[in-house]
C-alpha atoms as a printed R data frame, in Angstrom:
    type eleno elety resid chain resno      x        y      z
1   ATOM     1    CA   UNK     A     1 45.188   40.535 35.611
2   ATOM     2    CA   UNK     A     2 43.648   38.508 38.668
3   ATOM     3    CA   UNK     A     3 40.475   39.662 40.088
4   ATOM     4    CA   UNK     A     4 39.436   38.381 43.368
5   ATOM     5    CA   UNK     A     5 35.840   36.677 43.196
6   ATOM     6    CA   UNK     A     6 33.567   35.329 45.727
7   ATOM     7    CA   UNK     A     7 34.096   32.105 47.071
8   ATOM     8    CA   UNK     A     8 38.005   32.890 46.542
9   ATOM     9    CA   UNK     A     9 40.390   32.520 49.597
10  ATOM    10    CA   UNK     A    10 43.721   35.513 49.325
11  ATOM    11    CA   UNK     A    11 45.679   36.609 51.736
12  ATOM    12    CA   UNK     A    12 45.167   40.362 52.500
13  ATOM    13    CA   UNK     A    13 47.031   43.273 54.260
14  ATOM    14    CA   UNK     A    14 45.150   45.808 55.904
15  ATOM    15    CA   UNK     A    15 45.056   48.732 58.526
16  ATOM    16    CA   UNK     A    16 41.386   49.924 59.610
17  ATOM    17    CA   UNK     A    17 40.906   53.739 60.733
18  ATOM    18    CA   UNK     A    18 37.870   55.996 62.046
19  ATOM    19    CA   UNK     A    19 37.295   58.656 59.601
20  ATOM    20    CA   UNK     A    20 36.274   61.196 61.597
21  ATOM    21    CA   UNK     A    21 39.409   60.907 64.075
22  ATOM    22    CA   UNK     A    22 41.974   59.063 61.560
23  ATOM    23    CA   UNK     A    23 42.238   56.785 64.832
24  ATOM    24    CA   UNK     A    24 43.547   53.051 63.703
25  ATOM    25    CA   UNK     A    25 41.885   50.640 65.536
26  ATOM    26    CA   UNK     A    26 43.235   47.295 63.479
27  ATOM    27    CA   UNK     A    27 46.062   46.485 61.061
28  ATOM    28    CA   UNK     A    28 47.770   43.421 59.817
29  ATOM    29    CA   UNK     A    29 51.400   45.167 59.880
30  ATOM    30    CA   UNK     A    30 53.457   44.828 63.188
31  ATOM    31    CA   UNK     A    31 54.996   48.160 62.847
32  ATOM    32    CA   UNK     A    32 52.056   50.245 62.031
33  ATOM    33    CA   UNK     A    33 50.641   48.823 65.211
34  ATOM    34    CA   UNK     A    34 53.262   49.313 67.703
35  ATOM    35    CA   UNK     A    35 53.407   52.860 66.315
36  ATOM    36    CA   UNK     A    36 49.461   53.076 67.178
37  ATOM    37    CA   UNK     A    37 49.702   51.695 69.807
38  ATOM    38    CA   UNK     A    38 47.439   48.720 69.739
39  ATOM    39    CA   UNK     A    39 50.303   46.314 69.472
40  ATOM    40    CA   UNK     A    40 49.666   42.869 71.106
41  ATOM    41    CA   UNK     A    41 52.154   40.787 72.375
42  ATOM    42    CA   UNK     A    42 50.709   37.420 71.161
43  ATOM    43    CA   UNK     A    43 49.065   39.096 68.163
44  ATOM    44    CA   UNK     A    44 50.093   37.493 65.140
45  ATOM    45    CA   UNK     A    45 50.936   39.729 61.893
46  ATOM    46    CA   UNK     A    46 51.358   39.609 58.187
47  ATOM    47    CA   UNK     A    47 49.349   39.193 55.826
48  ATOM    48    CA   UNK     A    48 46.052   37.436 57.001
49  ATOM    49    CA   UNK     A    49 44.102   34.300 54.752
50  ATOM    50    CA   UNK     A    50 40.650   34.628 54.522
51  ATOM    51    CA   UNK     A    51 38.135   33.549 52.168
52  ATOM    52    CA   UNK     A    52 36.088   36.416 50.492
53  ATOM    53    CA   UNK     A    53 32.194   36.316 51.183
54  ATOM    54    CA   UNK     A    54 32.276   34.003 54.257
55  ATOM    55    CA   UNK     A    55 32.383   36.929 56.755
56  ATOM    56    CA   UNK     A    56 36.159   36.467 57.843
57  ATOM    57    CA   UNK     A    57 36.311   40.652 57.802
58  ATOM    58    CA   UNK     A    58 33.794   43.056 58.457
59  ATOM    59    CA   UNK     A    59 30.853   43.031 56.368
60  ATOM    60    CA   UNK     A    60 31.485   46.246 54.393
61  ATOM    61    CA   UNK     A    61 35.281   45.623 53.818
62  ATOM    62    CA   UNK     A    62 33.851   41.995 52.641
63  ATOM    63    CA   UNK     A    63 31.826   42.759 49.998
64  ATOM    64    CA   UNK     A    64 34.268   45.356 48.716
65  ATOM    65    CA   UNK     A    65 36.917   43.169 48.064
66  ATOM    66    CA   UNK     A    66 34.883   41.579 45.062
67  ATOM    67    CA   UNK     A    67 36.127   42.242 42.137
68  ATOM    68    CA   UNK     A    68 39.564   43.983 42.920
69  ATOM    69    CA   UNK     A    69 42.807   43.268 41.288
70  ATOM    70    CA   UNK     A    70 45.914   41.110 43.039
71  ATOM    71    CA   UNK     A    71 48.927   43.178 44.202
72  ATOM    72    CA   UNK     A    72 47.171   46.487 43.737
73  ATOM    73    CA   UNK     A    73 46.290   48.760 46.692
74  ATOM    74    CA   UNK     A    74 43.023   50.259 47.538
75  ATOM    75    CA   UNK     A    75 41.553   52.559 50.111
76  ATOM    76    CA   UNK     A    76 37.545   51.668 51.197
77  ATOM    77    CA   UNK     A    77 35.565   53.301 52.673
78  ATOM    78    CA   UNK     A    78 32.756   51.156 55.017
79  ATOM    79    CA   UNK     A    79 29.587   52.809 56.230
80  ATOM    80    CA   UNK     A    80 28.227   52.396 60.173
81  ATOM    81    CA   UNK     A    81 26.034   49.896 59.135
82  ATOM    82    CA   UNK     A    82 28.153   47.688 57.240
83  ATOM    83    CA   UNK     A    83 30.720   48.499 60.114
84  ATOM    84    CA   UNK     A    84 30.077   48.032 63.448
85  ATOM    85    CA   UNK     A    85 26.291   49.118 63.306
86  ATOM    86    CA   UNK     A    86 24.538   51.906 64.282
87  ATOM    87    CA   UNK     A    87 24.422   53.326 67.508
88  ATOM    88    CA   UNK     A    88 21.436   51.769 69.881
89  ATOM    89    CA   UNK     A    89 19.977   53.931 72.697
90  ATOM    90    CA   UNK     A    90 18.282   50.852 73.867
91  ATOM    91    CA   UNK     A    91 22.226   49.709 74.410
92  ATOM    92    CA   UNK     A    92 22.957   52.357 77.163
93  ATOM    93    CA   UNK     A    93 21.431   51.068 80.257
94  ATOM    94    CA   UNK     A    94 21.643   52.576 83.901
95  ATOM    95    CA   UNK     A    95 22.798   51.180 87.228
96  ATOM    96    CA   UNK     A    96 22.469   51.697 91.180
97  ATOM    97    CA   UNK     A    97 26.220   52.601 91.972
98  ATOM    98    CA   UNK     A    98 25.588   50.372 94.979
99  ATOM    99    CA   UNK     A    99 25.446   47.349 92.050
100 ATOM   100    CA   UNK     A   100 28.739   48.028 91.494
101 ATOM   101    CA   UNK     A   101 30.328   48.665 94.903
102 ATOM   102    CA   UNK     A   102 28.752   45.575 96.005
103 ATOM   103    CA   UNK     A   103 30.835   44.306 93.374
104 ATOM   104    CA   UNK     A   104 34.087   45.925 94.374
105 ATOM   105    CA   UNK     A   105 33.934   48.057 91.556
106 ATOM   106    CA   UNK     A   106 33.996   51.480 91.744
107 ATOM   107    CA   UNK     A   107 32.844   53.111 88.445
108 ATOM   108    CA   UNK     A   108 34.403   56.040 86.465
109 ATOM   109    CA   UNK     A   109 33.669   57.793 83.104
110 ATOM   110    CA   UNK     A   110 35.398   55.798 80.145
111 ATOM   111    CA   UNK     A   111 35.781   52.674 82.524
112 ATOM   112    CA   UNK     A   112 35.774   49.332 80.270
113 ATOM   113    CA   UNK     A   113 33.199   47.118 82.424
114 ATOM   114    CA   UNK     A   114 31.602   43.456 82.017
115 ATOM   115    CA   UNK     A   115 27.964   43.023 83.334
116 ATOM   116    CA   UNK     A   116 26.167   39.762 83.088
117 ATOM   117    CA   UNK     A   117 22.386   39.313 82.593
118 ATOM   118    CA   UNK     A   118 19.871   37.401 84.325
119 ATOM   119    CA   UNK     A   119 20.553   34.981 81.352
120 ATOM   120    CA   UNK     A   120 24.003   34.581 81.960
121 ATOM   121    CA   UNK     A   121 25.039   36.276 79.127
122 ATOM   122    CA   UNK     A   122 28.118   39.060 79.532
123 ATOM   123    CA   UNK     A   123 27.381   42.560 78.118
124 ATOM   124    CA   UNK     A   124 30.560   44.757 77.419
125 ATOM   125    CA   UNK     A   125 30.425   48.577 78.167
126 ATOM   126    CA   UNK     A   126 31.874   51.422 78.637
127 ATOM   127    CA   UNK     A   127 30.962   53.612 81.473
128 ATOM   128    CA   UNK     A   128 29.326   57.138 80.598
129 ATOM   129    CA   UNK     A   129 28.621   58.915 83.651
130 ATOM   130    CA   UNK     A   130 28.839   58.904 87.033
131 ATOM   131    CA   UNK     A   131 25.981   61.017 88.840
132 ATOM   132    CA   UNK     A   132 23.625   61.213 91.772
133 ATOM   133    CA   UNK     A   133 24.060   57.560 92.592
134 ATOM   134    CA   UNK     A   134 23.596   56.358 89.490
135 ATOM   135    CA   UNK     A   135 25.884   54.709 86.741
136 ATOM   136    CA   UNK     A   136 24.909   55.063 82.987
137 ATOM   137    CA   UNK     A   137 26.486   52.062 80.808
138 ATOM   138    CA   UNK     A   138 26.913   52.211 77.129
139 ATOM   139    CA   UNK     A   139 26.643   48.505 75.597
140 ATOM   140    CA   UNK     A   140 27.157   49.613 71.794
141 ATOM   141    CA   UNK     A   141 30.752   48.516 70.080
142 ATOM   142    CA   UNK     A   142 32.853   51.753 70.661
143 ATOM   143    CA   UNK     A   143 33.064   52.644 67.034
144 ATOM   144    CA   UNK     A   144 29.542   51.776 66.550
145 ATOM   145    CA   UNK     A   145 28.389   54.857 64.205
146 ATOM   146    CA   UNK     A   146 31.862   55.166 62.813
147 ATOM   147    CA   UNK     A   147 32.747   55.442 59.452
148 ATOM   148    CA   UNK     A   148 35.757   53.392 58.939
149 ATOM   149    CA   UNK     A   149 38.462   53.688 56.276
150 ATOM   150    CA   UNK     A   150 40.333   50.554 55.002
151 ATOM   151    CA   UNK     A   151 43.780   50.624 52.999
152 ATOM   152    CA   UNK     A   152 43.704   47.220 51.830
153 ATOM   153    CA   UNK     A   153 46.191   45.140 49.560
154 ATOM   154    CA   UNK     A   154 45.633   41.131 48.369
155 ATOM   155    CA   UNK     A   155 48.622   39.875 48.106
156 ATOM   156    CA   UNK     A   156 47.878   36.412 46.892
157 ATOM   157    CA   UNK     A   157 45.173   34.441 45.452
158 ATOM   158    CA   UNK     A   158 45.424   30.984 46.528
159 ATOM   159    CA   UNK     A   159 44.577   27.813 43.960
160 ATOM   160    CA   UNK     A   160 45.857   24.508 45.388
161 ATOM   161    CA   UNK     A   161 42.968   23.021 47.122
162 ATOM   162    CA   UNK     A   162 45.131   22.059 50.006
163 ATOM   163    CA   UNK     A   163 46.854   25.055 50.612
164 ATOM   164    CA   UNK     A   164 43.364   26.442 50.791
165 ATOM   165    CA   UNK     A   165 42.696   24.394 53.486
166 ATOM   166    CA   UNK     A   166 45.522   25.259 55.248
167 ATOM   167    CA   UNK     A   167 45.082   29.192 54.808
168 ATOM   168    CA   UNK     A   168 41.937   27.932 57.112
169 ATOM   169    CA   UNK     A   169 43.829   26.371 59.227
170 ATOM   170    CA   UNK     A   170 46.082   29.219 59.528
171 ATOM   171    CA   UNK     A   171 43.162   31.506 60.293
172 ATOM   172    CA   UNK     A   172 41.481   29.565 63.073
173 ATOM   173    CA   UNK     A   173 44.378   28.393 64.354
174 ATOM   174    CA   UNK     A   174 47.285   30.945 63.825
175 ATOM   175    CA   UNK     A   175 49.459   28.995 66.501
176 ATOM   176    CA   UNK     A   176 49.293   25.293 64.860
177 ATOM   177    CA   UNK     A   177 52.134   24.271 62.157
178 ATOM   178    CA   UNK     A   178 49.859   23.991 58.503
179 ATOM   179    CA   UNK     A   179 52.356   22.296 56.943
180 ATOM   180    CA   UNK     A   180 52.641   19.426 60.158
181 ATOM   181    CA   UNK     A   181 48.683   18.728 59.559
182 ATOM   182    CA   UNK     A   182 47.933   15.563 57.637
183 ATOM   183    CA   UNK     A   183 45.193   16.979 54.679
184 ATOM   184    CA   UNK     A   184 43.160   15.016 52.249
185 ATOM   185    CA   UNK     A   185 41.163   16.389 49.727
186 ATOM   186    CA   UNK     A   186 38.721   15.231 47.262
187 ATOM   187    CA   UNK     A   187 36.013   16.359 44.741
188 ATOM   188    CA   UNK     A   188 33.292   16.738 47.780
189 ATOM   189    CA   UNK     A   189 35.532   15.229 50.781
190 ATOM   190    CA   UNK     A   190 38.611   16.408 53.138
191 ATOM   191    CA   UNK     A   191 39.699   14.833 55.769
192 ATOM   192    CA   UNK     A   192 41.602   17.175 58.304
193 ATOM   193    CA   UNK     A   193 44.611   15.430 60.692
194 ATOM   194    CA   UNK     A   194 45.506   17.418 63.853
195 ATOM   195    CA   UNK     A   195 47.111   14.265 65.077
196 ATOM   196    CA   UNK     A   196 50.634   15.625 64.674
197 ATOM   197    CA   UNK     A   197 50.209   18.472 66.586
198 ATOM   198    CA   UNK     A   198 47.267   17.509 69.251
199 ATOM   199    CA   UNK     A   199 49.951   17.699 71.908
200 ATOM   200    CA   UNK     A   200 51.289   21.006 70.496
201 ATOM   201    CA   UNK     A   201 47.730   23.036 71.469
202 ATOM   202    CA   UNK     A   202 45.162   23.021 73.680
203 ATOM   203    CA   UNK     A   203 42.564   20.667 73.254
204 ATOM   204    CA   UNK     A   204 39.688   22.784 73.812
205 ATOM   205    CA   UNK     A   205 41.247   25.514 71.456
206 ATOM   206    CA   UNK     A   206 41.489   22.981 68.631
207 ATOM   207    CA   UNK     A   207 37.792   21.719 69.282
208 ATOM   208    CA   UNK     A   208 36.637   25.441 68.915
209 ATOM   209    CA   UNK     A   209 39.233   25.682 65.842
210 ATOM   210    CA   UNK     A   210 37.422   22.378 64.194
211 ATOM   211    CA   UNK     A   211 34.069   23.798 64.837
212 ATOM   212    CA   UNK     A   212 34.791   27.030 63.170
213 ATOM   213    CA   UNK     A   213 36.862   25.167 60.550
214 ATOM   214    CA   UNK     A   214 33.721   23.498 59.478
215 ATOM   215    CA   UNK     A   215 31.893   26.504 59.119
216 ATOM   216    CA   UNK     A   216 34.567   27.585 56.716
217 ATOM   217    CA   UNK     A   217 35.437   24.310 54.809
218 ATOM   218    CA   UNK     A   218 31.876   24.016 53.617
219 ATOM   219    CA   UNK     A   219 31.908   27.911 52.660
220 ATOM   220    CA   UNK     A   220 34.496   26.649 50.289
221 ATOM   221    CA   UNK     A   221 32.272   23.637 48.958
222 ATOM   222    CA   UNK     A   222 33.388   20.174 50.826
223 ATOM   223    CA   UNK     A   223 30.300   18.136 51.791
224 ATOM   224    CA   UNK     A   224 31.768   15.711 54.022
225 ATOM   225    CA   UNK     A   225 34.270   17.208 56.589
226 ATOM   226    CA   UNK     A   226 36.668   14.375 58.648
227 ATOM   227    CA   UNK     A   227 38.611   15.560 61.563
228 ATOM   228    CA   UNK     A   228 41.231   13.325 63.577
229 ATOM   229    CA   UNK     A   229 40.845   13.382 66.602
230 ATOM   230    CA   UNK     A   230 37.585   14.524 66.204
231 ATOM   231    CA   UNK     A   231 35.366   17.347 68.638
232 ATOM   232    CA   UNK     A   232 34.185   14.787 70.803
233 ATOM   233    CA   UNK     A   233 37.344   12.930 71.184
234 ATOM   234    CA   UNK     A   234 38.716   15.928 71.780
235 ATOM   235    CA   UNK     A   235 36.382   17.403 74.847
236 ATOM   236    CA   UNK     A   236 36.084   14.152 76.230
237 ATOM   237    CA   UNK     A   237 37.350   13.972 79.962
238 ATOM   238    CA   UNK     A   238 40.689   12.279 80.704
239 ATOM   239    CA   UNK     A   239 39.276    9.482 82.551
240 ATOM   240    CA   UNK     A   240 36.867    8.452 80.137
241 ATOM   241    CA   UNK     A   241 39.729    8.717 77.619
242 ATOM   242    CA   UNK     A   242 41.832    6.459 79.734
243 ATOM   243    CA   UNK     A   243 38.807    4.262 79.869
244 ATOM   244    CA   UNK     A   244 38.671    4.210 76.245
245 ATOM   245    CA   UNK     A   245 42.200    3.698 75.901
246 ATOM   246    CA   UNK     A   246 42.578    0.911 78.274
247 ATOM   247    CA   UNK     A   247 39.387   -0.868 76.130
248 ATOM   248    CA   UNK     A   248 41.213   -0.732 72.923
249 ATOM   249    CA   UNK     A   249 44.346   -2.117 74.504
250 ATOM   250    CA   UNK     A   250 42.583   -4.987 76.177
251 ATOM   251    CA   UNK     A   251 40.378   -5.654 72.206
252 ATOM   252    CA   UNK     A   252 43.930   -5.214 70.911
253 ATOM   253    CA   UNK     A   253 45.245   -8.204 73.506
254 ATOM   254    CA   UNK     A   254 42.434  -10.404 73.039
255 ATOM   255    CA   UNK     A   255 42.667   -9.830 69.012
256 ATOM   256    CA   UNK     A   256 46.413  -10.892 69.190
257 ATOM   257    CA   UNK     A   257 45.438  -13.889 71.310
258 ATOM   258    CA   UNK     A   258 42.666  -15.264 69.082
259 ATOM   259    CA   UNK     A   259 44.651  -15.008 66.544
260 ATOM   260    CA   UNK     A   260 47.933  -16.600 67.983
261 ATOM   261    CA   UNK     A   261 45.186  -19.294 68.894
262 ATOM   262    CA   UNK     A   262 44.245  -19.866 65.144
263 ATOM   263    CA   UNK     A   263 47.914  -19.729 63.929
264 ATOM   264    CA   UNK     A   264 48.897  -22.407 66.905
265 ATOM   265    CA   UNK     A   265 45.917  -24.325 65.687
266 ATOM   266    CA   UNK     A   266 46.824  -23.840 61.558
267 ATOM   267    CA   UNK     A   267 50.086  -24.944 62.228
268 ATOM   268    CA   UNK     A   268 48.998  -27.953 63.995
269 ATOM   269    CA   UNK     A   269 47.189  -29.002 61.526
270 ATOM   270    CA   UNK     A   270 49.682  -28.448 59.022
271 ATOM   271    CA   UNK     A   271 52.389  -30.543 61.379
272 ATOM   272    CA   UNK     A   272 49.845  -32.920 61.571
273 ATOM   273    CA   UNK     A   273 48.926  -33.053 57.497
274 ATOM   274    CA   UNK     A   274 52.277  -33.194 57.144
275 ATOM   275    CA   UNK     A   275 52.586  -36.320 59.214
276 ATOM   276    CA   UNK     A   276 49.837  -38.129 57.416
277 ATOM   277    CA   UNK     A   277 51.815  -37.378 54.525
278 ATOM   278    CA   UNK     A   278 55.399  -39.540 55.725
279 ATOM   279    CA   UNK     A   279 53.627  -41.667 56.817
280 ATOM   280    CA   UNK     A   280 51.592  -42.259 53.581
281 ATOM   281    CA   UNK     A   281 54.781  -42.170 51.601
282 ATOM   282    CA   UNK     A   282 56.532  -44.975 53.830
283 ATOM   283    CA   UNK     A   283 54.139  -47.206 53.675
284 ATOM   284    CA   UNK     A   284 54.013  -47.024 49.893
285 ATOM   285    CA   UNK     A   285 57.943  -47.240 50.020
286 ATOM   286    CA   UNK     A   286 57.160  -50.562 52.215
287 ATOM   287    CA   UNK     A   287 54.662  -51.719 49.518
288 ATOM   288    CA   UNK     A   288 57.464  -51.576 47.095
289 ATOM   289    CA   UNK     A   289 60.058  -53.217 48.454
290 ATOM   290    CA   UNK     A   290 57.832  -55.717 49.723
291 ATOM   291    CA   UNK     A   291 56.892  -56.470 46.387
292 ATOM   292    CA   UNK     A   292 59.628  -56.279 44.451
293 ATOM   293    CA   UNK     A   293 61.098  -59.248 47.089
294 ATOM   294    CA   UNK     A   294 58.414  -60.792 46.668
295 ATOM   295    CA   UNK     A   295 59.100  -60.324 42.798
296 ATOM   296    CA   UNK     A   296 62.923  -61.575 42.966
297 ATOM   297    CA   UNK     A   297 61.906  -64.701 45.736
298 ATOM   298    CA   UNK     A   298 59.367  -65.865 42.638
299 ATOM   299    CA   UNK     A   299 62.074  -65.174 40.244
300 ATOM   300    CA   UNK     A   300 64.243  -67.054 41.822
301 ATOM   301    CA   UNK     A   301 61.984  -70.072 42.302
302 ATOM   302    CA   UNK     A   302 61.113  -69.910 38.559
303 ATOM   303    CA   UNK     A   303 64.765  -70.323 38.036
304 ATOM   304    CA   UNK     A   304 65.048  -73.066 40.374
305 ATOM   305    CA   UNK     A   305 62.288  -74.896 38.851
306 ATOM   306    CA   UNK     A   306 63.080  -74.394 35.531
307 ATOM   307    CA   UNK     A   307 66.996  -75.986 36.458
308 ATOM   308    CA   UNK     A   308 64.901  -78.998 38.280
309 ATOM   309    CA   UNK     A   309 62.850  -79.654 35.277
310 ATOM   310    CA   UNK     A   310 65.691  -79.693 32.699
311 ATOM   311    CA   UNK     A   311 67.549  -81.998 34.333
312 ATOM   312    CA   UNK     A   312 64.734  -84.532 34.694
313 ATOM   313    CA   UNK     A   313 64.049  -84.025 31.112
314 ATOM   314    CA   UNK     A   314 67.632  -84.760 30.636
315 ATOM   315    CA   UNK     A   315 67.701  -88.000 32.397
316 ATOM   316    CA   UNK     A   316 64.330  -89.420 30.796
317 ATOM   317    CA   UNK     A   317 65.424  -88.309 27.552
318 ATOM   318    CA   UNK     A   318 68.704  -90.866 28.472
319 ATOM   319    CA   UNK     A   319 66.804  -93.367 30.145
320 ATOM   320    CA   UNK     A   320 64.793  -93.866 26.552
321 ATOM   321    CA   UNK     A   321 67.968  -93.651 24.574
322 ATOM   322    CA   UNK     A   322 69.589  -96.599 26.741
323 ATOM   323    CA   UNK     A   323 66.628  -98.726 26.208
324 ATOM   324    CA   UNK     A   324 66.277  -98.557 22.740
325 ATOM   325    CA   UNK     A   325 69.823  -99.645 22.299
326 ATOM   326    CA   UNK     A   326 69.272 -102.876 24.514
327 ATOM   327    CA   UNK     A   327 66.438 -103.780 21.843
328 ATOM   328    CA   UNK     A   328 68.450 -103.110 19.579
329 ATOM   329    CA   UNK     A   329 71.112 -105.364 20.733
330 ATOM   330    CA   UNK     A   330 68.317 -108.051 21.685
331 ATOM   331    CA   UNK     A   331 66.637 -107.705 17.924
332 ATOM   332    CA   UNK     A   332 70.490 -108.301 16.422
333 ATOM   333    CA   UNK     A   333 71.256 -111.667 18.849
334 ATOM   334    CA   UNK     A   334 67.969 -112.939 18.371
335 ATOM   335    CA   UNK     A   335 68.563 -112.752 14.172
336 ATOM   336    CA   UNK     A   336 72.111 -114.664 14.631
């Protein structure tokens, strides 16, 4: 048994009703709403994500969903002013009907019309009567003092931290692919990539989705919310874009030349060590052979020498041996 808590993000299937005229006025099933007539062409159906507390539904369906089982259905029951308020006689307000013709408007009982303020703000209304001149406008929400009646069924309680962000995603942005968006989540951190889709959806639609996304990501508990491209990217104006654009290309160009520059210039030096290096290496070779020439010429002169001096030795050792015999010879005549 799963019971949905606070803080928890579902997905939940629900048709909204007036009590007092059974009337439905919103449902998450396509057929129930053709049937009632409120069907939307662009509307999108099925079961809706939403995360209970953060004010994703109406404030009295909300808190009711505390507490409630997965898969089961219930039927609530949601009080005017946890619906759409009370109603506010300071909200009905009357006009000239000359402020309307001026406007080419001219005004009937039930008419749906749009006034804006002083301010600049834009009331909605609904025209009560018509009479002596005068227009009388009604400014409350049209079920305002309504008791509404839910029949409500969660289908799913969602746990993955990333599919949780993309049930947001899914909610802001109903017409953006979840699954094509880059997400990263950590403990306190997510970091949100629209950059597969940017060109799927309008920009400013997906800078309202990030704002709102924002609201609801830190509902959830994330601290530090990362969006690419981000809302300012995002609303800046083509030309300054282009600008920007054109800047990065021309940092990119001069990063790719300074460093072509320093790999011309490492390889240089490289040829050049490289160089130093031959050239270091013959002219020890050079040494060498130099020396061992050098070597063999002195060897060769020993050997000469050495062939001189025997032979000398050789011919005074004779020279001494012939004159001792001719003393002899002397020493034996001299005796006779």
């Amino acid at each position: 048994m799963v019971k949905v808590e606070k803080g928890d993000v579902i997905r939940l299937r629900y048709t909204g009703r007036i009590k007092e005229t059974g009337e439905i006025f919103d449902t998450t099933d396509e057929e129930i709403a053709k049937k009632a007539g409120i069907y939307k062409e662009n509307g999108v159906y099925g079961p809706v994500p939403i995360a209970v507390g953060a004010g994703h539904v109406i404030r009295g369906l909300d808190e009711a969903l505390e507490g409630l089982e997965v898969g089961k259905k219930y039927e609530i029951e949601v009080p005017p002013e946890k619906g759409f308020g009370k109603r506010d006689r300071k909200l009905i307000k009357t006009f000239t009907l000359g402020q309307f013709r001026r406007q080419g408007i001219i005004p009937f009982p039930g008419m749906p019309v749009e006034i804006e303020t002083e301010s600049g703000r834009k009331l909605k209304g609904r025209v009560l009567t018509v009479s002596g001149g005068r227009v009388r406008v009604d400014f409350n929400h049209p079920y305002a003092g309504k008791t509404l009646v839910y029949e409500v069924e969660i289908v799913e309680k969602v746990e993955d931290p990333i599919e949780k962000v993309k049930a947001m995603i899914e909610l802001r942005l109903p017409r953006v692919d979840a699954n094509k968006v880059i997400i990263e989540v950590g403990e306190k951190d997510v970091v949100v990539d629209f950059t597969p889709v940017k060109d799927e959806i309008d920009r400013g639609t997906l800078a309202l989705g990030e704002i709102l996304l924002e609201s609801d990501l830190k509902f959830l508990g994330y601290e530090e919310i990362t969006f690419k491209p981000n809302v300012e990217e995002l609303l800046k104006p083509p030309e300054a874009e282009e600008e920007a654009e054109a800047e990065e290309a021309e940092e990119r160009e001069e990063s790719n030349a300074e460093n072509t520059k320093e790999n011309v210039e490492e390889a240089t030096e490289k040829a050049e060590e490289k160089q130093e290096t031959e050239e270091e290496t013959e002219t020890g070779e050079e040494t060498e052979v130099e020396g061992a020439e050098k070597a063999e010429e002195t060897w060769e002169e020993a050997e000469e020498k050495s062939k001189s001096n025997k032979g000398r030795k050789t011919r005074r050792t004779t020279t001494k041996k012939t004159a001792s015999k001719k003393r002899v010879a002397a020493e034996e005549k001299k005796g006779e």
